[in-house]
mmCIF file of C-alpha atoms in Angstrom:
data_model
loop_
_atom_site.group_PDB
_atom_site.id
_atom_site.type_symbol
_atom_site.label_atom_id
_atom_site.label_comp_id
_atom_site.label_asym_id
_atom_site.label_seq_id
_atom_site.Cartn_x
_atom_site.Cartn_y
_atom_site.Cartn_z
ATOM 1 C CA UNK A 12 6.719 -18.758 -6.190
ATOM 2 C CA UNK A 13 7.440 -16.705 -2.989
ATOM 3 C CA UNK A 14 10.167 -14.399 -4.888
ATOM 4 C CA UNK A 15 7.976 -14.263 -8.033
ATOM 5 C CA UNK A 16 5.026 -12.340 -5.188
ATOM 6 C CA UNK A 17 7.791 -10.384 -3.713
ATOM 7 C CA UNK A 18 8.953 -9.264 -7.342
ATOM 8 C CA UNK A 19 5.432 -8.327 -9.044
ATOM 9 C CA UNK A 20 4.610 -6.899 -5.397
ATOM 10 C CA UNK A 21 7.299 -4.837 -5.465
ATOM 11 C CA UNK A 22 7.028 -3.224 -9.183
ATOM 12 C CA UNK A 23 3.340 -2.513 -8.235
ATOM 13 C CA UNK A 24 4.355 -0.848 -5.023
ATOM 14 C CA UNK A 25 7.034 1.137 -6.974
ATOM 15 C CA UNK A 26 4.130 2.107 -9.391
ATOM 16 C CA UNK A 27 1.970 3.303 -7.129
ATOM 17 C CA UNK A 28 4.770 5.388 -5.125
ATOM 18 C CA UNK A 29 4.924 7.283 -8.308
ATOM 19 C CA UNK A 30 1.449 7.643 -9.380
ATOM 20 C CA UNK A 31 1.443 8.770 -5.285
ATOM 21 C CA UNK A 32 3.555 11.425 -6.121
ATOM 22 C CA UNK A 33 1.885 12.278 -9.862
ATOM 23 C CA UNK A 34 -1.613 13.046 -7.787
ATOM 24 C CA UNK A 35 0.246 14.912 -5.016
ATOM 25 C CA UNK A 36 1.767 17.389 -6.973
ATOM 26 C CA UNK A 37 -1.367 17.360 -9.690
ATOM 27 C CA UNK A 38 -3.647 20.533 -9.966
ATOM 28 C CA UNK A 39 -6.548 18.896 -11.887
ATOM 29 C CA UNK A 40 -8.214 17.519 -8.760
ATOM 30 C CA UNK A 41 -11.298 19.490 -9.355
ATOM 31 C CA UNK A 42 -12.148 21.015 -12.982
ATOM 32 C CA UNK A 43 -14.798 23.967 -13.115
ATOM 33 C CA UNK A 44 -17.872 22.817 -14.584
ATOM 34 C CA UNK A 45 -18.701 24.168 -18.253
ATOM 35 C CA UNK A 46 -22.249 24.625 -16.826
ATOM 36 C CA UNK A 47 -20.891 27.143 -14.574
ATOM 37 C CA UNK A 48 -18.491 28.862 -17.186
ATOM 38 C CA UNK A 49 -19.351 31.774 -19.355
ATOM 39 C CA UNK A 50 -17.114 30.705 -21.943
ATOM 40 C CA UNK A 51 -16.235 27.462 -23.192
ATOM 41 C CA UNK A 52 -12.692 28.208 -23.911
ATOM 42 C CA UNK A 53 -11.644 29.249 -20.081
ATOM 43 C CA UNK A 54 -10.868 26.167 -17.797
ATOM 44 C CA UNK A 55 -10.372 26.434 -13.774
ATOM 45 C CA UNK A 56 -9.090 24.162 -11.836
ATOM 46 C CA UNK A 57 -7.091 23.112 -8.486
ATOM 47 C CA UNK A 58 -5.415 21.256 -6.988
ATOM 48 C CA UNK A 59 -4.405 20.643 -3.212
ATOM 49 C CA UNK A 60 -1.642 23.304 -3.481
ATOM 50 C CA UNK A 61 -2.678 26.144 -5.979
ATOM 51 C CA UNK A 62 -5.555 26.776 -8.491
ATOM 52 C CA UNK A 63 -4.880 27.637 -11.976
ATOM 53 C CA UNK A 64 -6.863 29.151 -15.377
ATOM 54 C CA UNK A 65 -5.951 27.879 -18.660
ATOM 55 C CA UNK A 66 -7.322 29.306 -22.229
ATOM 56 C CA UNK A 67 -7.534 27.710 -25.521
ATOM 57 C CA UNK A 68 -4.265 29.624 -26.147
ATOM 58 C CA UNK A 69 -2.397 27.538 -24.461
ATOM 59 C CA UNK A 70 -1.593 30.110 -21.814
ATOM 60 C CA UNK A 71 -1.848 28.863 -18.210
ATOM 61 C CA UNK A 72 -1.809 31.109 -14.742
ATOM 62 C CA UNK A 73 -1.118 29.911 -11.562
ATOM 63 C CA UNK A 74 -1.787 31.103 -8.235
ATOM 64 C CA UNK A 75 -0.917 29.058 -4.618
ATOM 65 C CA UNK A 76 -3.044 29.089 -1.815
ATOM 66 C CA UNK A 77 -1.596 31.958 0.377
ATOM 67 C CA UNK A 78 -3.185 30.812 3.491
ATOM 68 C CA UNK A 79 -2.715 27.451 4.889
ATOM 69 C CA UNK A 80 -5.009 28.036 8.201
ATOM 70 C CA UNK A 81 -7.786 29.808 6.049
ATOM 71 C CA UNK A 82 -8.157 27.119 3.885
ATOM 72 C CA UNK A 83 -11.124 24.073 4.216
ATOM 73 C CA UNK A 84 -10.467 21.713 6.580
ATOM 74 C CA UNK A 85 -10.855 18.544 3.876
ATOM 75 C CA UNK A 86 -8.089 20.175 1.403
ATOM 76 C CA UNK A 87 -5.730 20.582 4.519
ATOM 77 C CA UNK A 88 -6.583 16.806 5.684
ATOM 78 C CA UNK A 89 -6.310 15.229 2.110
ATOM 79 C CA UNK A 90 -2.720 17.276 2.000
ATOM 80 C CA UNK A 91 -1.047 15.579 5.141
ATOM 81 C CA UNK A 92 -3.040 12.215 4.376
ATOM 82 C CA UNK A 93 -1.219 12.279 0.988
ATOM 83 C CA UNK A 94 2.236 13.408 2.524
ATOM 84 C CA UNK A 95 1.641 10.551 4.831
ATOM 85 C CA UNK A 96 1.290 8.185 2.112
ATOM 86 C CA UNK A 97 4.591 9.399 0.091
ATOM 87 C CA UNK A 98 6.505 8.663 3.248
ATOM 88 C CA UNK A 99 4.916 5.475 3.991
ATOM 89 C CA UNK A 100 5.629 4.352 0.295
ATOM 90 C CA UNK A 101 9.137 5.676 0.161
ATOM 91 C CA UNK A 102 9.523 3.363 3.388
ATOM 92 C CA UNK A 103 7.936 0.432 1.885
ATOM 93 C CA UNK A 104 9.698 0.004 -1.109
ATOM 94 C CA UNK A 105 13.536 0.844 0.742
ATOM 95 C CA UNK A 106 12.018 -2.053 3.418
ATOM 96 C CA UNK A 107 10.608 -4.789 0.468
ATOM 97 C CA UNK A 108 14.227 -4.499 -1.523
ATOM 98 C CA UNK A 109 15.718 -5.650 1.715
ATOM 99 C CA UNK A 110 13.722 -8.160 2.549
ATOM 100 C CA UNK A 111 13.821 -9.529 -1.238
ATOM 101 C CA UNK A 112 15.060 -13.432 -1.031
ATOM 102 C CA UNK A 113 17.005 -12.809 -3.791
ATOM 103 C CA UNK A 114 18.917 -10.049 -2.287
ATOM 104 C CA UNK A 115 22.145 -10.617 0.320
ATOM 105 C CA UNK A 116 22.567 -8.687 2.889
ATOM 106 C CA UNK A 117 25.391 -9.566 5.349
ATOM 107 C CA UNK A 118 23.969 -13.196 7.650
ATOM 108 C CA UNK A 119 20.599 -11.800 7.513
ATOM 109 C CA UNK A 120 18.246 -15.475 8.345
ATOM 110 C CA UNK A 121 15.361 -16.371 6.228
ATOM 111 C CA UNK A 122 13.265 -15.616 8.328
ATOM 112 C CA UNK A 123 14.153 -11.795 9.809
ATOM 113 C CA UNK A 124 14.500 -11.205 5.767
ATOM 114 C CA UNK A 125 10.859 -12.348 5.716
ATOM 115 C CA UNK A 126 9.954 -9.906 8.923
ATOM 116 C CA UNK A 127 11.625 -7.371 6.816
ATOM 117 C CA UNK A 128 9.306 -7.522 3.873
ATOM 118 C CA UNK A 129 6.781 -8.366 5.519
ATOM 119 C CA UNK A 130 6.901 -4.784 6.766
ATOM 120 C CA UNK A 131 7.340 -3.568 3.477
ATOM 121 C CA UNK A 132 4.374 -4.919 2.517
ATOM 122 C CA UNK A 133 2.141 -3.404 5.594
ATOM 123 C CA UNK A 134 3.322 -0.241 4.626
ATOM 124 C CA UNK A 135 2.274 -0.273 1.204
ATOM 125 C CA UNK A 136 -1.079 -1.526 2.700
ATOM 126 C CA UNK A 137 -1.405 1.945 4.919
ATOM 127 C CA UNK A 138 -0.130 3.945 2.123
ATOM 128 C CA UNK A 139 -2.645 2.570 -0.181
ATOM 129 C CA UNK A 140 -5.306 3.176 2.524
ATOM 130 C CA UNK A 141 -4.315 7.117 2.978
ATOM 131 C CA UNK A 142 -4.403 7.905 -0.748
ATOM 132 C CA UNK A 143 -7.767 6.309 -1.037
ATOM 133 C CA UNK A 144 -8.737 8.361 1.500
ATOM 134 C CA UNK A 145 -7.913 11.239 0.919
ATOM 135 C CA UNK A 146 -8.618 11.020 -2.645
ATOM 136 C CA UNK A 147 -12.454 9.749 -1.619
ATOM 137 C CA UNK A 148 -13.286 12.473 0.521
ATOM 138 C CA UNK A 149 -11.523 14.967 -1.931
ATOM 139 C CA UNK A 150 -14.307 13.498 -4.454
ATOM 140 C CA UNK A 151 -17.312 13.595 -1.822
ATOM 141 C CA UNK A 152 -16.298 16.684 -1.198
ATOM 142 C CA UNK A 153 -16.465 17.839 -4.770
ATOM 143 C CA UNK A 154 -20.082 15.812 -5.365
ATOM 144 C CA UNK A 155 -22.009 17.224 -2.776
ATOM 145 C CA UNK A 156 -21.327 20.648 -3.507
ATOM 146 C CA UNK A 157 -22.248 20.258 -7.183
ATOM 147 C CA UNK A 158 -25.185 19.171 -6.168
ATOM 148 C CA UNK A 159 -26.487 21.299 -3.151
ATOM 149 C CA UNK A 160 -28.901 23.296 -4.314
ATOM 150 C CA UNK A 161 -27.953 26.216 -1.710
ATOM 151 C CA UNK A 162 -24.180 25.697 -2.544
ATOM 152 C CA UNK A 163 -23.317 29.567 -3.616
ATOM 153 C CA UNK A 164 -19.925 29.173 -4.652
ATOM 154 C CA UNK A 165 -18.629 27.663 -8.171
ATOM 155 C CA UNK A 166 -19.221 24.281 -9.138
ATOM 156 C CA UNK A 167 -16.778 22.241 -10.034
ATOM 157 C CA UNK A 168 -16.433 18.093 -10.980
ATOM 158 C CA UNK A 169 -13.702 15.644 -10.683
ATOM 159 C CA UNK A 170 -10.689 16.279 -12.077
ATOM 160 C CA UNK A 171 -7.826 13.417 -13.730
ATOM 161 C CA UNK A 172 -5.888 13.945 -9.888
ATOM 162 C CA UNK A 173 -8.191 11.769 -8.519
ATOM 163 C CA UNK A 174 -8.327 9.567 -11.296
ATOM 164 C CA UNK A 175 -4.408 9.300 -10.644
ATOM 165 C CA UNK A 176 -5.099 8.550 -7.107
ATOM 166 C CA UNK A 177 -7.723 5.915 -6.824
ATOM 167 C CA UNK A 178 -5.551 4.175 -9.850
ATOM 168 C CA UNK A 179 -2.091 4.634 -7.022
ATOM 169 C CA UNK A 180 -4.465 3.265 -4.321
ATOM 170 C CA UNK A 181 -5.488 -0.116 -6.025
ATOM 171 C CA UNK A 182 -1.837 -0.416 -6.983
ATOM 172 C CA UNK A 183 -0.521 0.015 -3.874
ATOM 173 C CA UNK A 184 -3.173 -2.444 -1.973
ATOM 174 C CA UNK A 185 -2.245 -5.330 -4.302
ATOM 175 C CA UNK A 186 0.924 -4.932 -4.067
ATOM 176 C CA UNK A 187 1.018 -4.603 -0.144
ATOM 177 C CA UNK A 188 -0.814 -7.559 -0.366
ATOM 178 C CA UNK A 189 1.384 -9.771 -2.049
ATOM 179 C CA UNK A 190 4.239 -8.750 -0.107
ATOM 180 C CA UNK A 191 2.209 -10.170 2.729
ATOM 181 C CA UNK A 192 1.374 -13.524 0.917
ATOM 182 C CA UNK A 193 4.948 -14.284 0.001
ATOM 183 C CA UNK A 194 5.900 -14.395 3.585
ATOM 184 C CA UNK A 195 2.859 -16.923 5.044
ATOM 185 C CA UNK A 196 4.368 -19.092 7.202
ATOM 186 C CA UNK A 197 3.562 -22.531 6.148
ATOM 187 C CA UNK A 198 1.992 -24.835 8.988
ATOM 188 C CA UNK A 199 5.162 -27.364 10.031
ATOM 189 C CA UNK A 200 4.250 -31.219 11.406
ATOM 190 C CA UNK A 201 4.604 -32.200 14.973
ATOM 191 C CA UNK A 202 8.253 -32.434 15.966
ATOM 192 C CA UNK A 203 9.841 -35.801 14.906
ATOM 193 C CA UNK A 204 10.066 -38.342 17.871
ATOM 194 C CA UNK A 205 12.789 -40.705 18.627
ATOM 195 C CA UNK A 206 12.729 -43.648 21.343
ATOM 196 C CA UNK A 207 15.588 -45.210 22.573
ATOM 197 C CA UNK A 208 15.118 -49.352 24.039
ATOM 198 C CA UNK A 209 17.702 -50.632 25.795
ATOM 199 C CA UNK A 210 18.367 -54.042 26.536
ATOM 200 C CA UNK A 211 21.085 -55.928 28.573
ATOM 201 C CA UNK A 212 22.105 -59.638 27.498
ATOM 202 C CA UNK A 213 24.969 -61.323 28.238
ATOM 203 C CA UNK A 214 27.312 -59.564 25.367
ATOM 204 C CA UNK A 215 26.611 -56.422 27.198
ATOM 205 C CA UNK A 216 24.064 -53.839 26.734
ATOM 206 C CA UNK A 217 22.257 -53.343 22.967
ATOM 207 C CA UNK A 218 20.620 -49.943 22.330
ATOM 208 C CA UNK A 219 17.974 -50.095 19.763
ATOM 209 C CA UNK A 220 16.328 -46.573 18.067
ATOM 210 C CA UNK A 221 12.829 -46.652 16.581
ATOM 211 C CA UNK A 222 11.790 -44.409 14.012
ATOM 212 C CA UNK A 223 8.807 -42.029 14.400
ATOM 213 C CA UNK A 224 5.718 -43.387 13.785
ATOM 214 C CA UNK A 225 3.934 -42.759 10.532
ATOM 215 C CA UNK A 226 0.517 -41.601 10.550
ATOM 216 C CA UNK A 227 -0.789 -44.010 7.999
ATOM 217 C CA UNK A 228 0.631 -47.549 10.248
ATOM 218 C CA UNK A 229 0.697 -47.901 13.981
ATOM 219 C CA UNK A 230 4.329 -48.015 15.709
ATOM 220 C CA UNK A 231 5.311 -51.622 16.889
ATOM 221 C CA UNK A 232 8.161 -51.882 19.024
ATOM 222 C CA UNK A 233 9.615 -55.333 20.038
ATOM 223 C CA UNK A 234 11.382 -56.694 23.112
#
């Protein structure tokens, strides 16, 4: 059961490592409102790295951001919080495949192995957690400016990149999680107890060994 959790855990974290890297490099995170467009076949939108303008052509234009210090401070947060997360993930799943109990590696004990993805898994955990951050303010971001009133600028709504993001989030959690369930250390009994009775007769001395005690019956020991 534990190496079936690893397994599924794993895939999932692999998943969400790419759909990590599918929203990082994606420049639909916001999509210019139709309200705000003079015509219906022009489409804006941007990303966290560049903005483009697409036409019902089919021809697209690109431009990057050519500032990095003039640009808002949420765009420049969501950008390291998703960099963040590619390294964390890229950690993760290198860290999970060792610490696999169906992999070998060298004398490696049951229990550093477990350690090891145990790790794995607390990384996927913090990766998940910086994509759904960044990817939630990103959004909030996008919502309240659509609807302040006083907002001057274009209006935009939310774009498939954050679709991609919330979707490489869940992924990521769940499987972070059951990385960490696979390696719950089961509760162990009280050490086992032996008791050694010694006795001297005339043949010499006898040495007698009780066994441990069950819980259900009481111990008897005779002289």
């Amino acid at each position: 059961m534990a190496v079936a959790l690893q397994v599924v855990g794993l895939v999932l974290g692999v998943v969400s490592w790419c759909l990590q890297s599918s929203c990082t490099s994606s420049q639909v995170w916001k999509v210019r409102s139709q309200a705000e467009s003079v015509s219906s076949s022009q489409w804006t939108f941007e990303g966290l790295w560049m903005s483009c303008a697409a036409t019902s052509l089919g021809s697209v234009q690109c431009s990057r951001f050519k500032t990095v210090l003039g640009l808002p401070v949420h765009l420049q947060t969501c950008r390291a919080l998703m960099i963040i997360s590619l390294l964390l993930g890229f950690a993760a799943i290198i860290l999970s495949v060792l610490g696999l109990k169906c992999t070998k590696i060298g004398r490696t004990s049951d229990q550093v192995k477990d350690q090891i993805a145990l790790s794995g898994g607390v990384m996927f955990i913090l990766s998940g957690v910086f994509t759904l951050t960044a990817v939630s303010w990103y959004a909030a971001k996008v919502i309240q400016d659509f609807y302040d009133p006083l907002y001057g600028g274009v209006r935009f709504e939310l774009g498939a990149g954050l679709y991609l993001g919330w979707a490489a989030s869940s992924l990521a959690l769940l499987g972070g999680s059951m990385l960490c369930c696979s390696c719950r250390r089961k509760n162990s009994g009280p050490p086992v107890r032996q008791f050694l009775y010694y006795s001297s007769s005339g043949r010499g001395q006898n040495i007698y060994r009780s066994a441990a005690a069950s819980e259900s019956s009481s111990s008897k020991a005779y002289v």
